[in-house]
Coordinates of C-alpha atoms and ligand atoms in Angstrom, one line a residue:
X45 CA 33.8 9.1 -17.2
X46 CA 34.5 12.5 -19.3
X47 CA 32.1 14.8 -17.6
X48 CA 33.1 16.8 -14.4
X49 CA 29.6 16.6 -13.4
X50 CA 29.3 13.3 -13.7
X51 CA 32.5 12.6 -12.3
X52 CA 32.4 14.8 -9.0
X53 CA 29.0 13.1 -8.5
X54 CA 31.1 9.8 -8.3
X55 CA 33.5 11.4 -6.0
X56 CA 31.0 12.0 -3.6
X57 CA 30.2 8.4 -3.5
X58 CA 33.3 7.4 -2.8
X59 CA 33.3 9.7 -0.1
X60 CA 30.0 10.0 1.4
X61 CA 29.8 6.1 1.7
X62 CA 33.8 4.9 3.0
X63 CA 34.5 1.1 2.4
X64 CA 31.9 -0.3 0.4
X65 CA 33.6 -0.9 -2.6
X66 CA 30.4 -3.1 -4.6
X67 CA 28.4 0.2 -4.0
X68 CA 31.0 2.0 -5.6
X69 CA 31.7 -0.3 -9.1
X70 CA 27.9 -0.4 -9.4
X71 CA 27.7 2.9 -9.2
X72 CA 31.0 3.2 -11.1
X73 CA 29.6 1.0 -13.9
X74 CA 26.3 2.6 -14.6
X75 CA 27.9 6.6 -14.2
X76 CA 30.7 5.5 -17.1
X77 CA 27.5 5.1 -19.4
X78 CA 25.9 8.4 -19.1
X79 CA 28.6 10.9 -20.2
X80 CA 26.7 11.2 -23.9
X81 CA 23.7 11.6 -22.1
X82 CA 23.9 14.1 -19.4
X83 CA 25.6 16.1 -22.2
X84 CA 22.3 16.1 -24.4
X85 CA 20.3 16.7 -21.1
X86 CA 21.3 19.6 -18.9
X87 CA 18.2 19.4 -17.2
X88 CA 19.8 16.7 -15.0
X89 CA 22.7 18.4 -13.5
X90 CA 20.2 21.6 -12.9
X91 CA 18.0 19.4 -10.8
X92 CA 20.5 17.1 -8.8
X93 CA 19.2 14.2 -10.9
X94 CA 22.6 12.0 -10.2
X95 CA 22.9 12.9 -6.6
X96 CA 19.5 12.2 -5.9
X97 CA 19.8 9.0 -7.4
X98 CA 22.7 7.7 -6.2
X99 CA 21.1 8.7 -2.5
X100 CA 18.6 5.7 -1.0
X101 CA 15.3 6.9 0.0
X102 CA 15.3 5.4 3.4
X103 CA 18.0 2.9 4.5
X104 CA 16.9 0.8 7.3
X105 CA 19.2 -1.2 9.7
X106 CA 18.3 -3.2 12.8
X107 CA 18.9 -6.2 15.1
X108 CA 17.4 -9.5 15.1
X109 CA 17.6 -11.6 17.8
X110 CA 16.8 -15.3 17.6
X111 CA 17.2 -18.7 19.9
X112 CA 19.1 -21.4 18.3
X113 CA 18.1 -25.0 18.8
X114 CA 21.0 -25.4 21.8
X115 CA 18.6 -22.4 23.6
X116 CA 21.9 -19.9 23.0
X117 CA 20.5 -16.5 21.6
X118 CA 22.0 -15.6 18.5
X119 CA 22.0 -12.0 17.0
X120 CA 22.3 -11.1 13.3
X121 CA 22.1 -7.4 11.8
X122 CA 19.1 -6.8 9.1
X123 CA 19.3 -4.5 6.2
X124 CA 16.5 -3.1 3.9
X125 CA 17.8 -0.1 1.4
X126 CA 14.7 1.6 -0.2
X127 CA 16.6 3.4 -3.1
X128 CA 13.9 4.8 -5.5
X129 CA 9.8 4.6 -5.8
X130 CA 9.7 6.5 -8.7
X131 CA 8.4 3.7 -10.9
X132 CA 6.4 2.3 -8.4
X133 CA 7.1 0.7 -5.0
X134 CA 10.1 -0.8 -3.4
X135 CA 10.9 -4.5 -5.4
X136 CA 14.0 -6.5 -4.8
X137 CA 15.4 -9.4 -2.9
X138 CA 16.3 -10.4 0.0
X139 CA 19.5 -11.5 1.0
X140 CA 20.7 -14.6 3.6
X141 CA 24.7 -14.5 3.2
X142 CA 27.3 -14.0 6.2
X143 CA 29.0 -12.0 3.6
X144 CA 26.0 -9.3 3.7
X145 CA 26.5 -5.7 4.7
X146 CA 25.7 -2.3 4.3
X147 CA 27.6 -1.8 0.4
X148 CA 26.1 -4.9 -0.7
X149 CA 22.7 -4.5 -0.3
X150 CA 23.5 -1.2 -1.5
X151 CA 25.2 -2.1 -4.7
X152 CA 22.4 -4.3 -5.2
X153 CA 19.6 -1.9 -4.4
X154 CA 21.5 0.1 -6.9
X155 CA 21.4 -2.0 -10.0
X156 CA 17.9 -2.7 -9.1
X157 CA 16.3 0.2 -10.0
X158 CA 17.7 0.0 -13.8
X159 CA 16.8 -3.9 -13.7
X160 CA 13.1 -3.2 -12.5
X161 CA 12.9 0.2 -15.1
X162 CA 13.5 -1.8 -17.9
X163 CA 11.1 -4.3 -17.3
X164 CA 9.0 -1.4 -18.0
X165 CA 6.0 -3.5 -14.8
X166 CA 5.8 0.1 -13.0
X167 CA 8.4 -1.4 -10.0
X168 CA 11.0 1.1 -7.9
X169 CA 13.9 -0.5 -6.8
X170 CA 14.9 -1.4 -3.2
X171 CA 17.0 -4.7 -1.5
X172 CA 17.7 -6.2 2.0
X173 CA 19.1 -9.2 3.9
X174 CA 21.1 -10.3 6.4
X175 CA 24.4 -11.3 7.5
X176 CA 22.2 -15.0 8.9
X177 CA 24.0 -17.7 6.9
X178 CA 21.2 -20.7 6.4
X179 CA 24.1 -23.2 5.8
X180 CA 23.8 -26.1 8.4
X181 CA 20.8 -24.5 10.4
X182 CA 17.8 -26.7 11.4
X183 CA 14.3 -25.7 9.7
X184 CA 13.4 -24.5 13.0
X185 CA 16.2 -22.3 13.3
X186 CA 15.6 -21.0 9.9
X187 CA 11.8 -20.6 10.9
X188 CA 12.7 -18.7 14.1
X189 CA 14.8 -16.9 12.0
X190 CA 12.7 -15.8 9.4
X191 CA 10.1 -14.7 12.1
X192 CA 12.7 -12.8 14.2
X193 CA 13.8 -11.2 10.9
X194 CA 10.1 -10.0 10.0
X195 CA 9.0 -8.7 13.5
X196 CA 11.0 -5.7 12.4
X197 CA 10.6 -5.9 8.7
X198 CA 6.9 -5.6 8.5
X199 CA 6.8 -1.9 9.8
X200 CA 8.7 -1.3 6.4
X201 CA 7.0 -3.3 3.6
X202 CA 3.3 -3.4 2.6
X203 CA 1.8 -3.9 -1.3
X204 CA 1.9 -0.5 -2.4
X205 CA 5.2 0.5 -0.1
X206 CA 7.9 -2.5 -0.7
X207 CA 7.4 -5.4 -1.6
X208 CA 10.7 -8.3 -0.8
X209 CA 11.2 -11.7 -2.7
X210 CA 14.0 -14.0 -2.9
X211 CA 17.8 -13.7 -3.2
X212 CA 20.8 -15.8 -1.8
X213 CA 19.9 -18.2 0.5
X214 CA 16.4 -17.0 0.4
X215 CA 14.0 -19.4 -1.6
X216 CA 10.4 -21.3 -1.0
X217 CA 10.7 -22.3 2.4
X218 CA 12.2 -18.8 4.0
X219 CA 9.6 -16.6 1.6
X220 CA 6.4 -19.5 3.3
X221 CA 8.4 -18.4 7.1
X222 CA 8.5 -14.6 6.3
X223 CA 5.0 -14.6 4.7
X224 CA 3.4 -16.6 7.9
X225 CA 4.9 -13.9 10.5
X226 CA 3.7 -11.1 8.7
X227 CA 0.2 -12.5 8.3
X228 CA -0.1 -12.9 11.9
X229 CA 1.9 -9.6 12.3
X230 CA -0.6 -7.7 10.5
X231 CA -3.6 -9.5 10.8
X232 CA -5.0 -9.9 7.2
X233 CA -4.0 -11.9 4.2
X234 CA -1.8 -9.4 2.0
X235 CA -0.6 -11.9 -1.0
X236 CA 1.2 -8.7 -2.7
X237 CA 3.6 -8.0 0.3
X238 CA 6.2 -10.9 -0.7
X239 CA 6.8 -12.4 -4.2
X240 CA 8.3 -15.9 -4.6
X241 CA 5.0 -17.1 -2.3
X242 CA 4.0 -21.2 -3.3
X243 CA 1.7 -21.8 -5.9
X244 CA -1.3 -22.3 -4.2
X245 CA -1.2 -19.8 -1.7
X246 CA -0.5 -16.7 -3.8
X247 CA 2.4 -18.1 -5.2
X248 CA 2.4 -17.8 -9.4
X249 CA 3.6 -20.8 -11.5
X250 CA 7.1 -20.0 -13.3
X251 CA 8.6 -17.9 -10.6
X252 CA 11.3 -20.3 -9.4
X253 CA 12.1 -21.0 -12.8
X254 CA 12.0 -17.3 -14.5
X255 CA 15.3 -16.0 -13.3
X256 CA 17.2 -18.5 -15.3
X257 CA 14.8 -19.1 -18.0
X258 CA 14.7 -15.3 -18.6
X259 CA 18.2 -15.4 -19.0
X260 CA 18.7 -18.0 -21.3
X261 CA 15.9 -16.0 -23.5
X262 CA 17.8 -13.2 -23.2
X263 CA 21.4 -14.7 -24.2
X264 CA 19.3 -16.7 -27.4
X265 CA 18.4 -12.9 -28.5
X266 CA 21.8 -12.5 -28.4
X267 CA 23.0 -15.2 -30.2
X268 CA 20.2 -14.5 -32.7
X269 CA 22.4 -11.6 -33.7
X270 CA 25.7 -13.1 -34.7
X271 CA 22.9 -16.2 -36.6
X272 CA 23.7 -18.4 -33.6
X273 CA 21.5 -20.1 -31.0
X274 CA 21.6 -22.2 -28.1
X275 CA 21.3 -25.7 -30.2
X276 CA 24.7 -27.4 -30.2
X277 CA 26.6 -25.1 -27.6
X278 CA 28.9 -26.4 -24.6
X279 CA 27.7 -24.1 -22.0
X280 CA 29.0 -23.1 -18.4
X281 CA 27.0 -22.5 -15.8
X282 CA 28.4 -21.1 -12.4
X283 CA 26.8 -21.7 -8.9
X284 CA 24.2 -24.4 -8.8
X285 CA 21.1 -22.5 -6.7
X286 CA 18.3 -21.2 -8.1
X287 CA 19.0 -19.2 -10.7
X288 CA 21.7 -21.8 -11.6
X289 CA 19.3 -24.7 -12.2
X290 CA 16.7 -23.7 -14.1
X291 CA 19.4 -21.6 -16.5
X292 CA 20.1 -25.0 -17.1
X293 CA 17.5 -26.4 -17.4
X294 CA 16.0 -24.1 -20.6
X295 CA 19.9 -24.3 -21.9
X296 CA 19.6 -28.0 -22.2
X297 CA 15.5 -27.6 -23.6
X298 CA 17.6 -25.8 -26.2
X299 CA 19.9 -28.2 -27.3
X300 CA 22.4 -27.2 -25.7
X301 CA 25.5 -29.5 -23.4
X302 CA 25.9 -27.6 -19.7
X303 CA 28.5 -29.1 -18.5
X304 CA 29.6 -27.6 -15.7
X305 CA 28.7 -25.8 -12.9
X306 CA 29.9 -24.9 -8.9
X307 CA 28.9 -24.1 -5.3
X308 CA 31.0 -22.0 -3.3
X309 CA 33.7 -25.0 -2.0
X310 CA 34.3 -26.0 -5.9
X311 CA 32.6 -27.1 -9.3
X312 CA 31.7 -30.7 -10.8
X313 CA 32.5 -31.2 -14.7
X314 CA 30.4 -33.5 -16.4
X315 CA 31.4 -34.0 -19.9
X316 CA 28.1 -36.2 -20.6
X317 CA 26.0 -33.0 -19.9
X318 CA 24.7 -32.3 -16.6
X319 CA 22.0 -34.8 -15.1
X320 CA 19.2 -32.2 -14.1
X321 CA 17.2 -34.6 -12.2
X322 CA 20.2 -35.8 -9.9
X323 CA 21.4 -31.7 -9.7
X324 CA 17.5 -30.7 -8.5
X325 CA 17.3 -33.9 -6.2
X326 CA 21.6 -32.7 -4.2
X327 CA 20.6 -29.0 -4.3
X328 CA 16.7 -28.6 -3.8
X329 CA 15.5 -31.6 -1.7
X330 CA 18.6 -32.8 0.0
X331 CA 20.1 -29.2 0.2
X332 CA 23.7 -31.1 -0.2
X333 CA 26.6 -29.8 -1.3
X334 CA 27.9 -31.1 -4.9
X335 CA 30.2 -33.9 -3.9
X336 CA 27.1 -35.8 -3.4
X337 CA 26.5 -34.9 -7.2
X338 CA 30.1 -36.1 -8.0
X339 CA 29.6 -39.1 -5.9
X340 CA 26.3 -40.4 -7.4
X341 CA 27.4 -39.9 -11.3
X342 CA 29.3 -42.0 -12.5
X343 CA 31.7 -40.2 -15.3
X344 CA 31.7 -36.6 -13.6
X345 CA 34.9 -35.3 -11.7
X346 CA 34.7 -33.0 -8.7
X347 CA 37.5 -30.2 -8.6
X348 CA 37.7 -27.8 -5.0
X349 CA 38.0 -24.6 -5.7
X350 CA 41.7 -24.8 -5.2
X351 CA 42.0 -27.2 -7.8
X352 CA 41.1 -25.3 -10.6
X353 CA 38.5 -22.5 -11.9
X354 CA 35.1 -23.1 -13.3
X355 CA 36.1 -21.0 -16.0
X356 CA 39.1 -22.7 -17.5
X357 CA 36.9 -25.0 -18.7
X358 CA 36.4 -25.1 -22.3
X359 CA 32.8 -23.5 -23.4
X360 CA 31.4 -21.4 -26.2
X361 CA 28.6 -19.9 -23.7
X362 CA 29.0 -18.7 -20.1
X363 CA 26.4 -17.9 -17.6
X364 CA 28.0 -16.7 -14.5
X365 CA 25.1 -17.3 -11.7
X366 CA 26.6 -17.2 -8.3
X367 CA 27.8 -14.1 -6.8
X368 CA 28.9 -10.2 -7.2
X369 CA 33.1 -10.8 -8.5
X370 CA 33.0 -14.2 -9.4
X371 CA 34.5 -13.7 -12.4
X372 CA 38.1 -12.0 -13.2
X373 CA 39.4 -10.6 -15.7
X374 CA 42.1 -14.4 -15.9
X375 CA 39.3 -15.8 -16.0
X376 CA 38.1 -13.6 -19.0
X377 CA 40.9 -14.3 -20.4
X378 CA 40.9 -17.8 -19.9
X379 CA 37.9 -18.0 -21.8
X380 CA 38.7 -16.0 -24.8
X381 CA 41.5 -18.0 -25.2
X382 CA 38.7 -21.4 -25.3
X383 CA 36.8 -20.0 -27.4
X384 CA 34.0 -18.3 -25.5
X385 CA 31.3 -16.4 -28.2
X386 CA 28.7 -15.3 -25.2
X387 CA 29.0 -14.5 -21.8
X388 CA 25.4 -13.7 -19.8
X389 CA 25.0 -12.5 -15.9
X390 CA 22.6 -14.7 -14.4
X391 CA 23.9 -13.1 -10.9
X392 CA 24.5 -9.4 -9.8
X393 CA 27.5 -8.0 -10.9
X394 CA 29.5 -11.5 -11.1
X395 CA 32.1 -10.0 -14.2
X396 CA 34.5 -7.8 -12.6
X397 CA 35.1 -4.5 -14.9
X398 CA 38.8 -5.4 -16.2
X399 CA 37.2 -8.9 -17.3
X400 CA 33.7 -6.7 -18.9
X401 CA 36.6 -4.7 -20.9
X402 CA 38.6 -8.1 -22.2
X403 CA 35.1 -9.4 -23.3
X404 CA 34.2 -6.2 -25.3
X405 CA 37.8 -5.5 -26.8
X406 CA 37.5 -10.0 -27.8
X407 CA 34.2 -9.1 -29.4
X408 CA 32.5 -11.8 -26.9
X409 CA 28.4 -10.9 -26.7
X410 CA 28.3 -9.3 -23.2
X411 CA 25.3 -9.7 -21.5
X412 CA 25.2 -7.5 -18.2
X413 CA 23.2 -8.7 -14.9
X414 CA 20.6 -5.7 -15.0
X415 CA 19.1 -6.8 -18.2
X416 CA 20.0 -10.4 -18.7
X417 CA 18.7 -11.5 -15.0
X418 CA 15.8 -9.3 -14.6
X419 CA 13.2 -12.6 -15.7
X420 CA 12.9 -12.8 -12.1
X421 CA 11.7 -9.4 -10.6
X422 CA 10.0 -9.3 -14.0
X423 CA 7.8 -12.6 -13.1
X424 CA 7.6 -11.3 -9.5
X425 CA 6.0 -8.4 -10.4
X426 CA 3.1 -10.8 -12.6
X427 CA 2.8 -12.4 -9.1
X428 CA 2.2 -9.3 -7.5
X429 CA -0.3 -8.5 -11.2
X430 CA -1.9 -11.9 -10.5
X431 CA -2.4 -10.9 -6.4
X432 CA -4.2 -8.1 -7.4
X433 CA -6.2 -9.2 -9.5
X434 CA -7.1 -12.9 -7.8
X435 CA -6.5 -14.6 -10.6
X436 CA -3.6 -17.9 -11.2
X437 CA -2.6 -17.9 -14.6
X438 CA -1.5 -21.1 -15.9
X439 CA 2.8 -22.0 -16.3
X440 CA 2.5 -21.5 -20.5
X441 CA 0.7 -18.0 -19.5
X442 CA 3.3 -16.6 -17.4
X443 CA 6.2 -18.0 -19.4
X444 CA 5.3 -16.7 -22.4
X445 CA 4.6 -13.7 -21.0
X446 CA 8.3 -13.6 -19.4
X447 CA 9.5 -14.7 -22.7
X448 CA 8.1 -11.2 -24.6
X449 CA 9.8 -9.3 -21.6
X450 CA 13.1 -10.9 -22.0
X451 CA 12.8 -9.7 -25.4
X452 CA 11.7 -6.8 -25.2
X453 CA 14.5 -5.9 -22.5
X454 CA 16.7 -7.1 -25.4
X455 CA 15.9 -5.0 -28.0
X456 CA 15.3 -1.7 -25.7
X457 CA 18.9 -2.1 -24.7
X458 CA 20.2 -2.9 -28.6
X459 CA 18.3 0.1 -30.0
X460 CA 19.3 2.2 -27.3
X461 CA 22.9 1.4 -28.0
X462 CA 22.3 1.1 -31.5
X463 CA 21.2 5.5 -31.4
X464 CA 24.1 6.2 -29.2
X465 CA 26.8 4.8 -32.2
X466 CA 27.3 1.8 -29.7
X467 CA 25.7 -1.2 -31.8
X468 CA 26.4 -4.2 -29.4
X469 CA 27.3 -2.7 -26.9
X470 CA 24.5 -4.1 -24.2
X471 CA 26.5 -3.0 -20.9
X472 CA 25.7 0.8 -22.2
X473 CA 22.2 0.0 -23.4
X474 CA 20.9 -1.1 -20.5
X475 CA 22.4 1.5 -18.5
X476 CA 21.2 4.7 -20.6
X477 CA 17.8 3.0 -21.6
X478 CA 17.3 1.9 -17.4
X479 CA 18.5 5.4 -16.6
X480 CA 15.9 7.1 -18.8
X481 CA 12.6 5.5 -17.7
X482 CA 13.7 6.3 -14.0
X483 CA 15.0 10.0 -14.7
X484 CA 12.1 10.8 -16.9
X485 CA 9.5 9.8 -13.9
X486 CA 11.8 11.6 -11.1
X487 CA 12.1 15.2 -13.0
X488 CA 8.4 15.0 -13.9
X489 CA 7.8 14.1 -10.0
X490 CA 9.5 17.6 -9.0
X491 CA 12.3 17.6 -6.0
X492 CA 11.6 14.7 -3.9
Ligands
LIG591 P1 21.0 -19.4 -4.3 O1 21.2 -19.1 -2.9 O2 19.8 -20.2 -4.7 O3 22.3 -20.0 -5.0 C1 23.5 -19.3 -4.9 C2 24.6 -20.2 -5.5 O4 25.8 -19.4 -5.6 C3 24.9 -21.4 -4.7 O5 25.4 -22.4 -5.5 C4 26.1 -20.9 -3.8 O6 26.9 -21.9 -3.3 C5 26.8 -20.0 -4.8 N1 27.5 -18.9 -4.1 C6 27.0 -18.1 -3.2 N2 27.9 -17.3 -2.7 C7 29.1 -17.7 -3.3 C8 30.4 -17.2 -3.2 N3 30.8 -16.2 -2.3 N4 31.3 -17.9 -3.9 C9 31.0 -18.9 -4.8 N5 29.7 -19.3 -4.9 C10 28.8 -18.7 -4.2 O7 20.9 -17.9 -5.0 P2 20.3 -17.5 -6.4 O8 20.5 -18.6 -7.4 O9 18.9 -17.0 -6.1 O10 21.2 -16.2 -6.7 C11 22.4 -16.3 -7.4 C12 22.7 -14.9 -8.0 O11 21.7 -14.5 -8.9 C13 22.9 -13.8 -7.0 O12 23.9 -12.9 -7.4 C14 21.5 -13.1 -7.0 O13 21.6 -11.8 -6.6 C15 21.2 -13.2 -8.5 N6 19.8 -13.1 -8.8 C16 18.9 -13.9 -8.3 C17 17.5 -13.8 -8.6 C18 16.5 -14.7 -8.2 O14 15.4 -14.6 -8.7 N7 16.8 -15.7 -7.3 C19 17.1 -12.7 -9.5 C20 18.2 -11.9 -10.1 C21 19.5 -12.1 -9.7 P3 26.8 -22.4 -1.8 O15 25.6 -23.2 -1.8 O16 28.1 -23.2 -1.6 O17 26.7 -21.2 -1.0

């Protein structure tokens, strides 16, 4: 960070929001890239472009009390950060983690808005959650939950205001709970208020899969580069939820061997390649952890996270897909030293910095989160196309579709990196080409 602008605008982060350290890397992060930028547009420091981005709209936090199946009253602490409409409304996840708070969901509102400008769907970026952790709760506790949660969340979101979906620990069945209490809340049927709705009521085919698909399209773009591919690859995938499966699963349609991947007590290696159909059976239906993988596969070994790291096994292509820090710069280093020829972010800000910079000095293809994960908000936002317009498009339709974004995202952040002097270099492309759409639409939107 070489300009003072740009660099007292960061201090004021620091200090105008004490203690939450992911704000400040993803601000950190996105600020390094703009030096060349802010220099060739003065415009932006004359209009507070930085400080007025890096300030939420609205930031809205509140309690939600709910019984628990003993009759005890449980209370929980709800978040919804609505950083910045000027694409469109409010889009980004929800959040279920006891790790939640304020400088998470901001961190994540934060990358958001880049994520959702370079889809290029006309979607602002917002986020939201709780510190509820789903883990070991009946469905009716989840269900009371989820309504307790929305009795307070509907007087924020709407089609054309904000518009939730998924994140950790938020899939089908709390999206159906949410959806059902805001229905009754409001008193009409308003499909475009939640994506990640079933198909069937509203719901559109290739959403659960489109996070991890897209970012499997997005790291074969990549590879397409260098005159590489997915076919033939031993591929790592961390975490095993929903963007974890189904990065898998189009890995593996590709020819490639996943053979490992991890929840947050530890990671199964299974050098056969993994069995999908066993994975989707533990995670999704049973909701088990992945011993019960281990124990029902003959030939794979189980390792607890104090056994060993996920990433000291051997791979040529990494797909980080758990969690914000999962990934240090060791463990960068640990997979140089295998081999490693592609790392992509199928979670938010998993790479810490340090192990960003040892992939980029090791000439690894570095795929960063905002670009290489963005399948899903992308594929939310043809749900919320789809709602509009009361049509269902078939799973090849939306797919495809998904597939020409992931693309398209691809190339925008290349060329973008490309006219800078910073040829594959995709953490700054994404960054300055994001940044552009959003500033473009704020300075032509006057002070607001
Ligand atoms: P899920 O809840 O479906 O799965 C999360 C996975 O990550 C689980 O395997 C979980 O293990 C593991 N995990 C969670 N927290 C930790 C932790 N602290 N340490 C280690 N492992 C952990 O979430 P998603 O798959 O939807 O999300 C994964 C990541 O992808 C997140 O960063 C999310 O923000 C990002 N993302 C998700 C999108 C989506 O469409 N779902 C879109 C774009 C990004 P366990 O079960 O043990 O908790």
């Amino acid at each position: 960070m070489k300009s003072a602008y740009v660099k007292s605008v960061y201090d004021t982060v620091v200090q105008r929001n004490p203690g939450e350290n992911e704000f400040h890397q993803a601000v950190h992060e996105v600020l390094d890239s703009l030096d060349p930028v802010i220099a060739a547009h003065p415009e932006f420091e004359k209009t507070a472009l930085l400080e007025r981005l890096i300030e939420p709209e609205r930031q809205i936090i509140f309690r939600v009390p709910w019984v628990d199946d003993s009759g005890k009253v449980q209370v929980n602490r709800g978040y919804r950060v609505q950083f910045n409409s000027a694409l469109g409304p409010y889009k980004g996840g929800l959040r279920f983690h006891p790790s939640v708070n304020r400088g998470i969901i901001k961190f994540l509102g934060f990358e958001q808005i880049f994520k959702n400008a370079l889809t290029g769907l006309g979607i602002g970026g917002g986020k939201g959650g709780s510190d509820f952790d789903p883990h070991g709760k009946s469905d009716n506790e989840v269900m009371r939950f989820c309504q307790a949660f929305m009795s307070e969340l509907h007087n924020h979101i709407g089609e054309y205001t904000d518009v939730p979906a998924g994140d950790i620990g938020v899939g089908g069945r709390e999206i159906g709970y949410l959806f059902g209490m805001y229905r009754r809340l409001e008193g009409r049927y308003e499909a475009g208020v939640l994506t990640g709705k079933g198909v069937g009521w509203g719901g559109s085919k290739g959403r659960t899969e489109a996070t991890g698909y897209g970012l499997v399209m997005f790291t074969q773009r990549m590879l397409e580069q260098i005159g590489q591919g997915f076919e033939g690859q031993r591929v790592v995938v961390s975490g095993s939820g929903n963007v974890a499966i189904y990065a898998i699963e189009k890995a593996q349609e590709l020819g490639a061997k996943v053979v490992a991947c991890s929840d947050s007590s530890g990671f199964i290696v299974d050098e056969a390649g993994i069995d999908l159909e066993l994975l989707k059976q533990v995670k999704e239906v049973q909701r088990e952890r992945l011993t019960a993988y281990a124990a029902a596969r003959p030939g794979s070994v189980y390792r607890t996270r104090d056994e060993g790291s996920i990433w000291d096994v051997p791979c040529s292509i990494a797909l980080p897909s758990a969690t914000q820090n999962e990934l240090s710069l060791e463990n960068a280093e640990s997979l140089i030293k295998n081999g490693v020829v592609a790392v992509a972010e199928g979670a938010n800000m998993p790479c810490e910095p340090e192990a960003i910079e040892a992939f980029e000095r090791a000439d690894v293809l570095f795929g960063p989160g905002k670009a290489a994960n963005a399948g899903g908000v992308a594929t939310s936002a043809l749900e919320m196309e789809q709602n509009a317009s009361r049509e269902q498009w078939s799973f090849m339709h939306t797919t495809s579709r998904l597939e020409k974004i992931m693309h398209d995202i691809h190339d925008d952040c290349y060329e973008t990196a490309a006219q800078y002097g910073r040829s594959g270099d995709y953490v700054f492309g994404a960054n300055v080409a994001g940044f552009m759409k959003v500033s473009k639409a704020m300075i032509a939107q006057g002070v607001i």
